[in-house]
Structure formats: structure tokens, C-alpha cells
PDB file of C-alpha atoms in Angstrom:
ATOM      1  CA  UNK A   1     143.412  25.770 -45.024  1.00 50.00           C
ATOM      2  CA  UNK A   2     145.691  27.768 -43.236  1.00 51.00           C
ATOM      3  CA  UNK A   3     148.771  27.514 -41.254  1.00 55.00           C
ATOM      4  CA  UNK A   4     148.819  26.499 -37.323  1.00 54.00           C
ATOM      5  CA  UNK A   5     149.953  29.914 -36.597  1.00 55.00           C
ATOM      6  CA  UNK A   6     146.461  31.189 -37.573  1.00 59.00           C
ATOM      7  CA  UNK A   7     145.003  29.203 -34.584  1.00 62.00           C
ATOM      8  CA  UNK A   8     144.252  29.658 -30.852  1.00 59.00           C
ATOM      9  CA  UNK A   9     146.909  28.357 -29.093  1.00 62.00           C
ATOM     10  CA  UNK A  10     145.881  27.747 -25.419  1.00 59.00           C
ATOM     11  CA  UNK A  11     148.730  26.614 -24.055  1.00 62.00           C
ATOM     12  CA  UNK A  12     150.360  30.438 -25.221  1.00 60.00           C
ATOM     13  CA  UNK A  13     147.562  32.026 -23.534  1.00 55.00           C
ATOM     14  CA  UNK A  14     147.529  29.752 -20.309  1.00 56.00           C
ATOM     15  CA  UNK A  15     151.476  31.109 -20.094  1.00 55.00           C
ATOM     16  CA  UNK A  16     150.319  34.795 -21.003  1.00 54.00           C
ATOM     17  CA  UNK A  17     147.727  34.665 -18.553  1.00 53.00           C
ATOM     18  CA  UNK A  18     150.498  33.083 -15.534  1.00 52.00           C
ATOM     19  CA  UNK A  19     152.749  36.226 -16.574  1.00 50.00           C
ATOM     20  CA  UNK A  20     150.207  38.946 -16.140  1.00 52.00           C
ATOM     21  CA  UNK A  21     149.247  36.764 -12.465  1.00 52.00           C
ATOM     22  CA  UNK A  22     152.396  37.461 -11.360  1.00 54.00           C
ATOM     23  CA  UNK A  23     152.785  40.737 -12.102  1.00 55.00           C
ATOM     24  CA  UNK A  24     149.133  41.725 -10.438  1.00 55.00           C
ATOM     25  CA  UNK A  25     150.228  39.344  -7.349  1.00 57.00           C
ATOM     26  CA  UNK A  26     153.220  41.608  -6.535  1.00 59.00           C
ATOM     27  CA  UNK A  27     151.308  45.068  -7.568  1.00 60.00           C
ATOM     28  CA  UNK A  28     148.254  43.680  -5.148  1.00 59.00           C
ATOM     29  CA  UNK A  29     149.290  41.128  -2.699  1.00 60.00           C
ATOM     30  CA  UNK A  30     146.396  38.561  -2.002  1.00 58.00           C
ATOM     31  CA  UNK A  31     144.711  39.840   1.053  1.00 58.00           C
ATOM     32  CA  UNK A  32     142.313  37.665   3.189  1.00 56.00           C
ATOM     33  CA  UNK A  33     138.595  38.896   3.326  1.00 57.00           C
ATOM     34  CA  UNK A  34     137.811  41.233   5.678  1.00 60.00           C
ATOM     35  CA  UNK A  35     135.450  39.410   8.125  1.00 61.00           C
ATOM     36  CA  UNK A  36     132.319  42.183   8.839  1.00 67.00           C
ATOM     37  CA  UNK A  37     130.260  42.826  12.630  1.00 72.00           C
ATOM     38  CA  UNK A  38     131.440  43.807  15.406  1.00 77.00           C
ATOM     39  CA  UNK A  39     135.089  43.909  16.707  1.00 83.00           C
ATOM     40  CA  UNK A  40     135.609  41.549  19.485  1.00 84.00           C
ATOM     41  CA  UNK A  41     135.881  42.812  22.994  1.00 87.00           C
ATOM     42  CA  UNK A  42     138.699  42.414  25.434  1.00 91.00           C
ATOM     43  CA  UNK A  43     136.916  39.330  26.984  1.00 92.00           C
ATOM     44  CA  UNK A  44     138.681  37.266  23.837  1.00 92.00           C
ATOM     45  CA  UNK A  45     141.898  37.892  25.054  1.00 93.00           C
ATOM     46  CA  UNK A  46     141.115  35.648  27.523  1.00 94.00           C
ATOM     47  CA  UNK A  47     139.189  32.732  25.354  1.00 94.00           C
ATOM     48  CA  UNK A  48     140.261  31.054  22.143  1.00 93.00           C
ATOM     49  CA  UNK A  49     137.644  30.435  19.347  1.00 91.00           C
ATOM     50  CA  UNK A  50     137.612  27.044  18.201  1.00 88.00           C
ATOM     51  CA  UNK A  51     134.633  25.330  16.146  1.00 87.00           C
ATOM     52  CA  UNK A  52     132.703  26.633  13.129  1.00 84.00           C
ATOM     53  CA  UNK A  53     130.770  30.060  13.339  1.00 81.00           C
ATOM     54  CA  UNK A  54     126.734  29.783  13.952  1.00 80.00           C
ATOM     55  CA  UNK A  55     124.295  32.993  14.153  1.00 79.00           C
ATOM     56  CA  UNK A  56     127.509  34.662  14.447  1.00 76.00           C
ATOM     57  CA  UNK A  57     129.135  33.318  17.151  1.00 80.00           C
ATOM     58  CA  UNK A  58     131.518  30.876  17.361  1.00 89.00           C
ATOM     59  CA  UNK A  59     132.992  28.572  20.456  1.00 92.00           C
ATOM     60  CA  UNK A  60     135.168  29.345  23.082  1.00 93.00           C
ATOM     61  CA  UNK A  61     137.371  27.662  25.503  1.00 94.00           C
ATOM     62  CA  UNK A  62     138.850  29.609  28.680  1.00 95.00           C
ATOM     63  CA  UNK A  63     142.365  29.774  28.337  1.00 94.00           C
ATOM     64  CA  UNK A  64     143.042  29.463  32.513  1.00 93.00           C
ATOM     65  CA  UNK A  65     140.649  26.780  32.846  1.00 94.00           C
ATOM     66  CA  UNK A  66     139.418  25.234  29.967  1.00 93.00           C
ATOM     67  CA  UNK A  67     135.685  26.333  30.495  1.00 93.00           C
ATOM     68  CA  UNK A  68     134.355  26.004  27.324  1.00 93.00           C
ATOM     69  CA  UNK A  69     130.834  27.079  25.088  1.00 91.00           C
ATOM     70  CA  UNK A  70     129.746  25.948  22.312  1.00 89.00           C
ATOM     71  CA  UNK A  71     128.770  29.193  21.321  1.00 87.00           C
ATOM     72  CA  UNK A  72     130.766  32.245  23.088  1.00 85.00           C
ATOM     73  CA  UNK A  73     128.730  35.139  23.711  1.00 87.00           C
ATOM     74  CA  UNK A  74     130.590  38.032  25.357  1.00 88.00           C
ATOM     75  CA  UNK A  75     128.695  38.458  28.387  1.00 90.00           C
ATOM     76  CA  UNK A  76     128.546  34.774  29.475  1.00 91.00           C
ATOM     77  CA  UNK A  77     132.214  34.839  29.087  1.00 93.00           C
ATOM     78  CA  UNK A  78     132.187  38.247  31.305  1.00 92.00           C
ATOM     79  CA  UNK A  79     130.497  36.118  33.925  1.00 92.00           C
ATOM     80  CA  UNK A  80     132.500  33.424  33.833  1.00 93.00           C
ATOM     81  CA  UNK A  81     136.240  34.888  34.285  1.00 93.00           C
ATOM     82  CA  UNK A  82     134.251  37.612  37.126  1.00 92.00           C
ATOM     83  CA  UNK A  83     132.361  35.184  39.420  1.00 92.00           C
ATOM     84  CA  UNK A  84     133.520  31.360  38.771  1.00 92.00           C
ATOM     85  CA  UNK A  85     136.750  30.808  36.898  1.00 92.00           C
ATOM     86  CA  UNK A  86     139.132  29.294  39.656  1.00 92.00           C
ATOM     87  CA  UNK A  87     142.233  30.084  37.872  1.00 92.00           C
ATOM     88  CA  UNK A  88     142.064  33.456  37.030  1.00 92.00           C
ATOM     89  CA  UNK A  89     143.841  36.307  38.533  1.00 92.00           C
ATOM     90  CA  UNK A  90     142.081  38.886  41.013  1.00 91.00           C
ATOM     91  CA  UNK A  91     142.919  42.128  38.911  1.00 92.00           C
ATOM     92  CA  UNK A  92     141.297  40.344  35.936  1.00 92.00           C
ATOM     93  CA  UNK A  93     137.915  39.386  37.967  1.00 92.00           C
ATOM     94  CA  UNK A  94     138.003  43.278  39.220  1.00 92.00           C
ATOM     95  CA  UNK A  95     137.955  44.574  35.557  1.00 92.00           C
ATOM     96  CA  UNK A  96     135.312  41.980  34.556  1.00 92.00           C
ATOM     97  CA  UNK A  97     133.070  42.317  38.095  1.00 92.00           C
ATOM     98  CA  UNK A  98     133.501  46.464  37.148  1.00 91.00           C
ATOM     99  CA  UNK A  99     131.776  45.559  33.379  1.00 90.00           C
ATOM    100  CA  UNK A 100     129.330  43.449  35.402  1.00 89.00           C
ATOM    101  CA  UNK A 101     128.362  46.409  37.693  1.00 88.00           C
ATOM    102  CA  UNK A 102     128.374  48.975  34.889  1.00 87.00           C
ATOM    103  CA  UNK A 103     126.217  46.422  32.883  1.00 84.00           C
ATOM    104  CA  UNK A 104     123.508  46.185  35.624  1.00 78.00           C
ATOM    105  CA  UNK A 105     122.973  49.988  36.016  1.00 74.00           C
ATOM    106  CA  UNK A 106     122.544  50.211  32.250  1.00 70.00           C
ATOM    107  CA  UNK A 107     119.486  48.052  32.836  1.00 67.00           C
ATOM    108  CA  UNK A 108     118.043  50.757  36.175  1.00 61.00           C
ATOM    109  CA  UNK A 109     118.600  53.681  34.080  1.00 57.00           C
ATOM    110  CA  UNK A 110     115.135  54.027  32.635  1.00 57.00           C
ATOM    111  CA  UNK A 111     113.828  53.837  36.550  1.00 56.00           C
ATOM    112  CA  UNK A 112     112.963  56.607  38.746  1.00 56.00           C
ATOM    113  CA  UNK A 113     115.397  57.287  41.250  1.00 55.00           C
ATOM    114  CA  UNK A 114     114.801  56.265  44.798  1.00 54.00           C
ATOM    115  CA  UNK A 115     115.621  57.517  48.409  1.00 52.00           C
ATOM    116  CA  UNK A 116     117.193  54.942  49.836  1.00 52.00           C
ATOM    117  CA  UNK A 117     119.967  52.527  49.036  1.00 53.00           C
ATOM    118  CA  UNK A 118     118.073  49.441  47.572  1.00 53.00           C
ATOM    119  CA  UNK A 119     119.318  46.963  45.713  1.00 56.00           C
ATOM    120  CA  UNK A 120     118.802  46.104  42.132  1.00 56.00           C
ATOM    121  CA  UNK A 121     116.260  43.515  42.600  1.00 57.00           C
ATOM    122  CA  UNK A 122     114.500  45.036  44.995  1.00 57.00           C
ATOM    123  CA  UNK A 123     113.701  48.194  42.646  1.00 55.00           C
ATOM    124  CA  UNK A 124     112.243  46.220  39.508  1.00 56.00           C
ATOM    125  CA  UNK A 125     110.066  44.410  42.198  1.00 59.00           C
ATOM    126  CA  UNK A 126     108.455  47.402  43.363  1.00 65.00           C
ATOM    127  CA  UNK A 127     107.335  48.986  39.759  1.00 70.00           C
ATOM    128  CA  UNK A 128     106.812  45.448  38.221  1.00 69.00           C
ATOM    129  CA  UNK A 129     103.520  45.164  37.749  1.00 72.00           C
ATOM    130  CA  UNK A 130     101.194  42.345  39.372  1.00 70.00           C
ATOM    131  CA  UNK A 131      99.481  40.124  37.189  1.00 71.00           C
ATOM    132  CA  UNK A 132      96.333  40.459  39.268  1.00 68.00           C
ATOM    133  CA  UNK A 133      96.288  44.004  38.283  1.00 68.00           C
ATOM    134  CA  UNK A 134      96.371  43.063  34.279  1.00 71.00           C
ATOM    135  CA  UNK A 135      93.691  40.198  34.426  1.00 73.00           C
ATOM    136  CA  UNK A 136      90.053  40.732  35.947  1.00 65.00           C
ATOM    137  CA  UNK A 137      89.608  39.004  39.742  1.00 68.00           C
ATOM    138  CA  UNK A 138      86.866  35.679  40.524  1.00 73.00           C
ATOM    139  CA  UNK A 139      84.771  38.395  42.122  1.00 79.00           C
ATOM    140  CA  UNK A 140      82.347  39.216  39.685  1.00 81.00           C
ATOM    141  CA  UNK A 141      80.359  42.775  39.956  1.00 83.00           C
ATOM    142  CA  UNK A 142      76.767  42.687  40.714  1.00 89.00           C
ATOM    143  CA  UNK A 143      76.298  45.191  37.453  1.00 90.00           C
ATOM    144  CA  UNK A 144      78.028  42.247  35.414  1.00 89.00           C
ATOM    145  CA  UNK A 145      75.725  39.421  37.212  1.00 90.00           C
ATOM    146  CA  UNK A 146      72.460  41.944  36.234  1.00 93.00           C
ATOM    147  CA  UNK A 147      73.477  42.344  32.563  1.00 92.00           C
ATOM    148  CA  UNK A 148      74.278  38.653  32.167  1.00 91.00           C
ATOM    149  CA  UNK A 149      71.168  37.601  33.723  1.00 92.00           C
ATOM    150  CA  UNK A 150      68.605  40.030  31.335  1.00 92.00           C
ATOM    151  CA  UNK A 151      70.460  39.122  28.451  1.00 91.00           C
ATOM    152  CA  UNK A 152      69.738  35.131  29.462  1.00 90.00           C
ATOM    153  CA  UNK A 153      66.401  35.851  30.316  1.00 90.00           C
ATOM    154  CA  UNK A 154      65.824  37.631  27.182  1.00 86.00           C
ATOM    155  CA  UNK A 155      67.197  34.970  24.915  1.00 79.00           C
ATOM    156  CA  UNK A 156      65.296  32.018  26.213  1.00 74.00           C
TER     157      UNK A 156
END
């Protein structure tokens, strides 16, 4: 047979292979995956992720008061640091009370305009529909009570 030489020598590659690492890690440092969706809004400033990610989202804590979620969606957190965290400062609530209010017209644009000065609530009352007005009412018609009764009478 023939000489050791003429074999693969692993341990030669393995050291080959290291070499050529190296020389790739300082061309291309290692860079951490990009994480994809959308970029986080200026709520997380305020909140700290902890806890593993679910339907992506992931948990926050409140950074004045320890609040937390288990899973942090942006506008609960909105809520929270605008109408009931105690230990957050006033020009904070007034930028997150502003999103609030700029939120809740969003949601009247597709409505007529009124006349008057109502509020929110008031305005999806009055073109919400009644649910008396989508089912038919206990009063029967007398045209319904005729047809029902020949069609009785005609099958006995």
C-alpha cells in the first residue's frame, strides 16, 4: 500500500479550516440576526421587555412603577403611563394623553361630521344601529298570519 502521506489527514484539515475562520471572522465580523416587524415605538423607552416572545409580543414591566404585562402591546402601555401610572412625570402623560386623543379621532374619521360639539361616545351611539331594526318584531303582520294559515289548512 501506500505511504501515510497519501491519506486524509483530518486533523490538517480541522487546522486549515480554523485558519480560513479567522481570516473570514475579521473580513465579516459575526453580526447578530436582524430581528424583522415593526420598529418599536417610543412607548418602550419607558418599559423593559423581559420574558420570551409570543404572537409577537413580548412582556413588559414599567420602569417608574413596576406595572407589568405579560404580553406588552403598545397601546395598553400608552394607557397606562397617560391615565394610571402614579410615578410618572406630567410632560410624559401629556405626550401619551396627546397619542390617546389623536388615536380616538382616527376611529370618528369615517363619520359624518356633526353640528355641535358632542362627544365621542355620544356620536357612535347615534348611527349605531338598533338591533330591533336588524331582527323582525313579536308583532306578526296579518298578511303573514293569512299565508300561514292557507298553507296549514291546505296541508292537513
Amino acid at each position: 500500500m501506500g505511504d501515510q502521506s497519501d491519506y486524509f489527514n483530518y486533523q490538517d484539515y480541522q487546522e486549515d479550516n480554523q485558519v480560513e475562520y479567522d481570516l473570514l471572522s475579521d473580513i465579516f465580523p459575526l453580526q447578530d440576526k436582524k430581528v424583522g416587524g415593526r420598529k418599536k415605538t417610543q412607548v418602550w423607552d419607558y418599559f423593559e421587555e423581559y420574558g420570551e416572545k409570543k404572537h409577537g409580543h413580548c412582556g413588559c414591566i414599567c420602569k417608574a412603577c413596576n406595572w407589568k404585562r405579560a404580553m406588552g402591546k403598545a397601546y395598553e402601555m400608552v394607557d397606562h403611563l397617560a391615565l394610571s401610572c402614579p410615578r410618572v412625570s406630567v410632560e410624559v402623560k401629556q405626550i401619551f394623553l396627546e397619542e390617546i386623543r389623536k388615536r380616538s379621532s382616527l376611529k370618528l374619521d369615517h363619520l359624518p361630521p356633526s353640528n355641535n360639539d358632542e362627544t365621542a361616545t355620544k356620536k357612535v351611539k347615534i348611527i349605531q344601529k338598533k338591533i330591533t331594526s336588524i331582527f323582525e318584531s313579536d308583532e306578526i303582520e296579518k298578511s303573514k298570519i293569512i299565508r300561514c294559515n292557507r298553507a296549514l289548512t291546505r296541508l292537513f
